CSV table of C-alpha atoms in Angstrom, one decimal:
chain,number,residue,atom,x,y,z
A,1,MET,CA,-0.2,-0.4,-0.1
A,2,LEU,CA,1.4,3.5,-0.6
A,3,PRO,CA,1.9,5.7,2.4
A,4,ASP,CA,-1.1,8.5,2.6
A,5,THR,CA,-0.5,12.1,0.7
A,6,ASN,CA,-0.4,15.1,2.3
A,7,GLN,CA,-3.8,16.8,2.0
A,8,SER,CA,-2.4,20.5,2.9
A,9,ARG,CA,-1.7,23.1,0.1
A,10,THR,CA,-0.7,26.1,1.5
A,11,GLY,CA,2.5,25.3,1.4
A,12,ARG,CA,2.4,24.4,-1.7
A,13,LYS,CA,0.2,27.4,-3.3
A,14,LEU,CA,3.5,29.4,-1.2
A,15,LEU,CA,5.9,27.3,-3.2
A,16,LYS,CA,4.1,27.4,-6.8
A,17,ARG,CA,3.5,31.0,-6.8
A,18,TYR,CA,7.3,31.9,-5.6
A,19,LEU,CA,8.6,29.5,-8.0
A,20,TYR,CA,6.3,30.5,-11.3
A,21,ALA,CA,6.8,34.6,-9.7
A,22,ASN,CA,11.0,34.2,-10.0
A,23,PHE,CA,10.1,32.0,-13.8
A,24,SER,CA,8.4,34.7,-15.2
A,25,LEU,CA,11.2,36.8,-13.7
A,26,LEU,CA,13.4,35.5,-15.4
A,27,ASP,CA,11.5,35.5,-19.0
A,28,VAL,CA,11.6,39.6,-18.3
A,29,PHE,CA,15.4,40.4,-18.5
A,30,LYS,CA,15.2,36.9,-21.0
A,31,ILE,CA,13.5,38.9,-22.9
A,32,ALA,CA,14.5,42.0,-22.8
A,33,PHE,CA,18.2,41.4,-23.6
A,34,GLY,CA,17.0,39.0,-26.4
A,35,ASN,CA,18.1,35.4,-24.7
A,36,THR,CA,14.1,34.5,-25.6
A,37,GLN,CA,10.9,35.9,-27.8
A,38,ALA,CA,7.9,36.9,-25.8
A,39,ARG,CA,5.0,35.0,-25.6
A,40,VAL,CA,1.9,36.5,-24.3
A,41,PRO,CA,-2.3,35.9,-25.3
A,42,PHE,CA,-4.8,37.0,-28.2
A,43,THR,CA,-8.4,35.4,-28.1
A,44,VAL,CA,-10.3,35.9,-31.1
A,45,LYS,CA,-13.5,36.4,-29.7
A,46,ALA,CA,-17.0,33.7,-30.9
A,47,SER,CA,-19.3,37.2,-30.7
A,48,PRO,CA,-19.0,38.6,-33.3
A,49,SER,CA,-18.2,36.0,-35.5
A,50,SER,CA,-15.3,35.8,-36.9
A,51,VAL,CA,-15.3,35.8,-40.8
A,52,TYR,CA,-13.7,35.5,-43.4
A,53,TYR,CA,-14.4,37.5,-46.8
A,54,ASN,CA,-12.6,36.0,-49.3
A,55,PHE,CA,-11.8,37.2,-53.2
A,56,ARG,CA,-9.9,36.0,-56.0
A,57,ILE,CA,-7.8,38.3,-57.9
A,58,GLN,CA,-8.9,38.6,-61.5
A,59,PRO,CA,-6.8,36.3,-63.3
A,60,ASP,CA,-6.2,38.7,-65.8
A,61,LYS,CA,-4.5,41.4,-63.3
A,62,VAL,CA,-2.7,38.8,-61.3
A,63,GLU,CA,0.5,40.7,-62.0
A,64,ASP,CA,-0.6,44.3,-61.5
A,65,PHE,CA,-2.1,43.2,-58.0
A,66,ILE,CA,1.9,41.6,-57.3
A,67,ARG,CA,3.6,45.3,-58.4
A,68,TYR,CA,0.7,47.6,-56.2
A,69,ILE,CA,1.5,45.4,-52.9
A,70,ASN,CA,5.1,45.6,-53.7
A,71,LEU,CA,6.2,43.2,-51.6
A,72,PRO,CA,10.4,42.2,-50.1
A,73,PRO,CA,11.7,40.5,-53.2
A,74,GLU,CA,12.0,37.0,-50.9
A,75,PHE,CA,8.4,36.5,-51.0
A,76,GLU,CA,6.8,35.2,-53.8
A,77,VAL,CA,3.2,35.3,-53.9
A,78,CYS,CA,1.4,31.9,-54.1
A,79,PRO,CA,-2.5,31.2,-54.4
A,80,MET,CA,-4.6,29.8,-52.3
A,81,THR,CA,-6.4,26.8,-50.9
A,82,CYS,CA,-9.1,28.1,-48.9
A,83,LEU,CA,-12.1,24.4,-49.0
A,84,GLN,CA,-11.8,21.2,-49.5
A,85,GLY,CA,-11.8,19.6,-53.1
A,86,GLU,CA,-11.4,23.1,-54.0
A,87,GLN,CA,-9.0,24.7,-57.2
A,88,ALA,CA,-6.7,26.7,-54.8
A,89,ASP,CA,-6.4,30.2,-56.2
A,90,PHE,CA,-5.1,33.7,-55.8
A,91,LEU,CA,-6.6,35.2,-53.3
A,92,LEU,CA,-7.1,38.0,-51.4
A,93,THR,CA,-8.9,37.7,-48.2
A,94,LEU,CA,-10.8,40.5,-45.8
A,95,ASN,CA,-11.0,38.7,-42.2
A,96,VAL,CA,-13.3,41.0,-39.7
A,97,TYR,CA,-13.6,39.6,-35.7
A,98,GLU,CA,-13.1,41.3,-32.1
A,99,VAL,CA,-10.1,40.6,-30.2
A,100,THR,CA,-8.7,40.6,-26.5
A,101,GLY,CA,-5.4,39.7,-25.6
A,102,ILE,CA,-2.5,41.7,-26.4
A,103,ALA,CA,-4.9,44.4,-28.7
A,104,VAL,CA,-8.2,44.8,-27.6
A,105,GLY,CA,-11.9,46.1,-30.4
A,106,VAL,CA,-12.9,44.9,-34.1
A,107,ARG,CA,-9.8,44.7,-36.7
A,108,ALA,CA,-10.2,44.3,-40.0
A,109,GLU,CA,-7.4,42.6,-42.0
A,110,TYR,CA,-6.7,42.2,-45.4
A,111,SER,CA,-4.1,39.6,-46.0
A,112,THR,CA,-3.1,37.5,-49.4
A,113,TYR,CA,-1.0,34.6,-49.3
A,114,ILE,CA,2.6,33.8,-50.4
A,115,LYS,CA,5.3,31.5,-49.8
A,116,ASP,CA,8.3,31.8,-47.1
A,117,ALA,CA,12.0,30.5,-47.4
A,118,ASP,CA,10.6,26.8,-47.1
A,119,GLY,CA,7.8,26.9,-49.9
A,120,ALA,CA,5.2,26.8,-47.2
A,121,ARG,CA,2.6,29.2,-47.7
A,122,ARG,CA,1.7,32.0,-45.1
A,123,TYR,CA,-0.3,34.8,-44.4
A,124,MET,CA,1.7,38.0,-45.9
A,125,VAL,CA,-1.3,41.1,-44.0
A,126,LEU,CA,-1.2,44.1,-46.3
A,127,GLU,CA,-3.3,45.9,-44.4
A,128,ALA,CA,-4.8,46.1,-40.8
A,129,GLN,CA,-7.7,48.8,-39.6
A,130,SER,CA,-9.0,48.7,-36.3
A,131,SER,CA,-11.6,50.1,-33.7
A,132,GLU,CA,-8.7,50.7,-31.4
A,133,TYR,CA,-5.5,51.6,-31.0
A,134,SER,CA,-3.2,48.6,-31.0
A,135,MET,CA,0.4,47.6,-32.7
A,136,ASP,CA,2.1,46.4,-35.6
A,137,PRO,CA,5.5,45.8,-37.3
A,138,VAL,CA,4.6,48.0,-40.8
A,139,ASP,CA,3.4,51.8,-38.7
A,140,VAL,CA,3.8,50.7,-35.2
A,141,ILE,CA,1.1,52.0,-34.0
A,142,THR,CA,-2.4,51.3,-35.5
A,143,LYS,CA,-4.7,54.3,-35.4
A,144,LYS,CA,-8.0,53.9,-34.0
A,145,GLY,CA,-9.9,53.1,-36.8
A,146,ARG,CA,-13.9,53.0,-38.0
A,147,VAL,CA,-14.8,49.4,-37.8
A,148,GLU,CA,-17.7,47.6,-37.1
A,149,HIS,CA,-18.8,43.8,-37.5
A,150,ASP,CA,-22.1,42.6,-36.3
A,151,THR,CA,-23.1,38.4,-36.3
A,152,SER,CA,-26.1,38.7,-32.8
A,153,THR,CA,-28.7,38.9,-35.9
A,154,GLN,CA,-30.4,37.4,-37.9
A,155,THR,CA,-28.6,39.8,-41.0
A,156,VAL,CA,-24.5,39.9,-40.3
A,157,ALA,CA,-23.1,43.4,-40.7
A,158,THR,CA,-19.9,44.3,-42.0
A,159,LEU,CA,-18.7,48.1,-42.5
A,160,VAL,CA,-15.4,49.2,-42.5
A,161,ALA,CA,-14.7,52.5,-43.0
A,162,SER,CA,-13.0,55.7,-42.7
A,163,ARG,CA,-12.8,59.2,-42.0
A,164,ASP,CA,-14.1,60.2,-44.9
A,165,LYS,CA,-16.5,57.8,-45.9
A,166,LYS,CA,-17.3,54.3,-46.3
A,167,LEU,CA,-15.3,51.7,-47.7
A,168,PHE,CA,-16.5,48.6,-47.2
A,169,GLU,CA,-19.9,47.2,-46.7
A,170,ALA,CA,-20.9,43.6,-46.5
A,171,SER,CA,-24.2,41.7,-44.7
A,172,TYR,CA,-25.8,38.5,-45.6
A,173,PRO,CA,-28.2,36.3,-43.6
A,174,GLN,CA,-26.7,34.4,-40.5
A,175,PRO,CA,-26.4,30.1,-41.9
A,176,ASP,CA,-27.8,27.7,-40.9
A,177,SER,CA,-26.6,24.5,-39.2
A,178,THR,CA,-26.8,23.0,-42.8
A,179,THR,CA,-23.6,25.5,-44.6
A,180,GLN,CA,-20.6,23.7,-42.8
A,181,ALA,CA,-16.7,24.6,-44.1
A,182,ALA,CA,-14.2,22.2,-44.8
A,183,ILE,CA,-11.7,23.9,-44.4
A,184,HIS,CA,-7.9,22.3,-45.8
A,185,PRO,CA,-4.8,21.9,-43.3
A,186,GLU,CA,-3.0,24.1,-45.4
A,187,TRP,CA,-5.2,27.6,-45.0
A,188,VAL,CA,-5.2,26.6,-41.1
A,189,SER,CA,-1.1,26.0,-41.3
A,190,ALA,CA,-0.6,28.8,-43.7
A,191,ASN,CA,-1.2,30.5,-39.6
A,192,ASP,CA,1.8,29.6,-37.9
A,193,TYR,CA,3.6,32.2,-39.4
A,194,ILE,CA,2.1,35.7,-39.9
A,195,TYR,CA,4.7,38.2,-42.1
A,196,TRP,CA,3.3,42.1,-42.8
A,197,ARG,CA,4.3,43.7,-45.5
A,198,ASN,CA,8.0,44.5,-44.3
A,199,GLY,CA,9.1,41.2,-44.0
A,200,ILE,CA,8.8,40.8,-40.2
A,201,CYS,CA,6.6,37.9,-38.6
A,202,ASP,CA,4.4,36.8,-35.9
A,203,ARG,CA,4.9,32.8,-35.0
A,204,THR,CA,1.2,31.5,-33.8
A,205,PHE,CA,0.3,28.7,-32.0
A,206,TYR,CA,-3.8,27.9,-31.8
A,207,ASP,CA,-6.3,25.4,-30.1
A,208,SER,CA,-8.9,23.2,-31.5
A,209,GLY,CA,-11.1,26.9,-32.4
A,210,LEU,CA,-8.9,26.9,-35.6
A,211,ALA,CA,-7.6,23.7,-35.9
A,212,TYR,CA,-10.7,22.2,-36.6
A,213,PRO,CA,-13.4,25.0,-36.3
A,214,LYS,CA,-16.6,25.0,-36.5
A,215,ALA,CA,-17.2,26.3,-39.8
A,216,HIS,CA,-19.7,27.8,-42.0
A,217,CYS,CA,-19.9,28.8,-45.2
A,218,ILE,CA,-22.0,31.1,-46.3
A,219,ASP,CA,-23.6,31.2,-50.0
A,220,PRO,CA,-21.1,34.6,-52.2
A,221,GLU,CA,-24.7,34.9,-53.9
A,222,SER,CA,-26.4,35.8,-50.4
A,223,VAL,CA,-24.0,38.2,-49.5
A,224,SER,CA,-24.6,42.2,-50.7
A,225,ILE,CA,-21.5,44.2,-51.4
A,226,VAL,CA,-20.2,47.6,-51.0
A,227,ASP,CA,-16.7,47.6,-51.8
A,228,ASP,CA,-14.7,51.4,-53.1
A,229,THR,CA,-12.0,50.0,-51.2
A,230,HIS,CA,-8.1,50.2,-53.5
A,231,TRP,CA,-8.4,46.4,-53.9
A,232,SER,CA,-11.6,45.9,-55.7
A,233,GLN,CA,-9.5,47.6,-58.6
A,234,PHE,CA,-8.0,43.7,-58.8
A,235,LEU,CA,-10.8,41.7,-57.4
A,236,GLU,CA,-13.6,39.8,-58.7
A,237,SER,CA,-16.6,41.6,-58.1
A,238,THR,CA,-18.7,38.3,-56.0
A,239,PRO,CA,-16.3,36.7,-52.6
A,240,LYS,CA,-15.0,33.4,-54.1
A,241,HIS,CA,-16.4,32.0,-50.6
A,242,ILE,CA,-17.3,33.1,-47.8
A,243,VAL,CA,-16.5,31.2,-44.0
A,244,GLN,CA,-17.4,31.9,-40.7
A,245,PHE,CA,-16.5,30.7,-37.2
A,246,GLU,CA,-18.6,29.7,-34.6
A,247,GLU,CA,-16.1,29.4,-31.6
A,248,ALA,CA,-13.9,31.5,-30.2
A,249,ILE,CA,-10.2,31.4,-31.4
A,250,ASP,CA,-7.3,31.0,-27.9
A,251,PHE,CA,-3.6,32.1,-29.6
A,252,VAL,CA,-0.6,32.7,-27.3
A,253,ILE,CA,2.1,34.6,-30.0
A,254,MET,CA,5.6,35.8,-30.2
A,255,PRO,CA,5.8,39.2,-31.8
A,256,TRP,CA,7.8,40.2,-34.6
A,257,VAL,CA,9.6,36.9,-34.1
A,258,ASN,CA,12.5,36.9,-36.4
A,259,ILE,CA,14.1,40.2,-35.3
């Protein structure tokens, strides 16, 4: 028979606090001297649902688009497969979501897809806007802007605007349970490293909310869109598909990991 265990937790509680406080303090100095990377929480909220508007770049505009975004020479813009069973296409994705953690507020991010040095397909964030002040490695300070996203009613409504005018508006009926989306693993793993236009990237780790998501695919013909952004000149007017995630996604991010 094994001996009885000590049921007292007071000493263990104090020991736990002391040990992990010291581990955290040690990390402060390691991060400050560049000997380790910071790891910060970043949670995409379940409500409002995170929505991806995936637009196909017009085939005859792909080269113009690549010249326009003017990426560093080490990056190659590439097609992406978002859903299982579909053909890869050159895409521009608008992802709208609300976040807590290292950043807060509603965010709108325009991204395309690139191959990294190992040939893996990754996100390349081309433009970001937030309803609250935040940081990114391109502008450093992302100014507070107008981004609205509501999935609490029978109609999903998204608005991205400048100070002067509305730039992007979209609305569509809430999806039903029969519209499940089969997410392609390549689209999921593209989130492992998220690049920005100046080549700096974030290393991300995520839970089953992204790895095995509960998501719906929206009929593009059911969506009303008004697009007055500078991106519209390159895009087909109807999205290839819209994907709506129903659960929160918990990330741990190592920001700006390659500098």
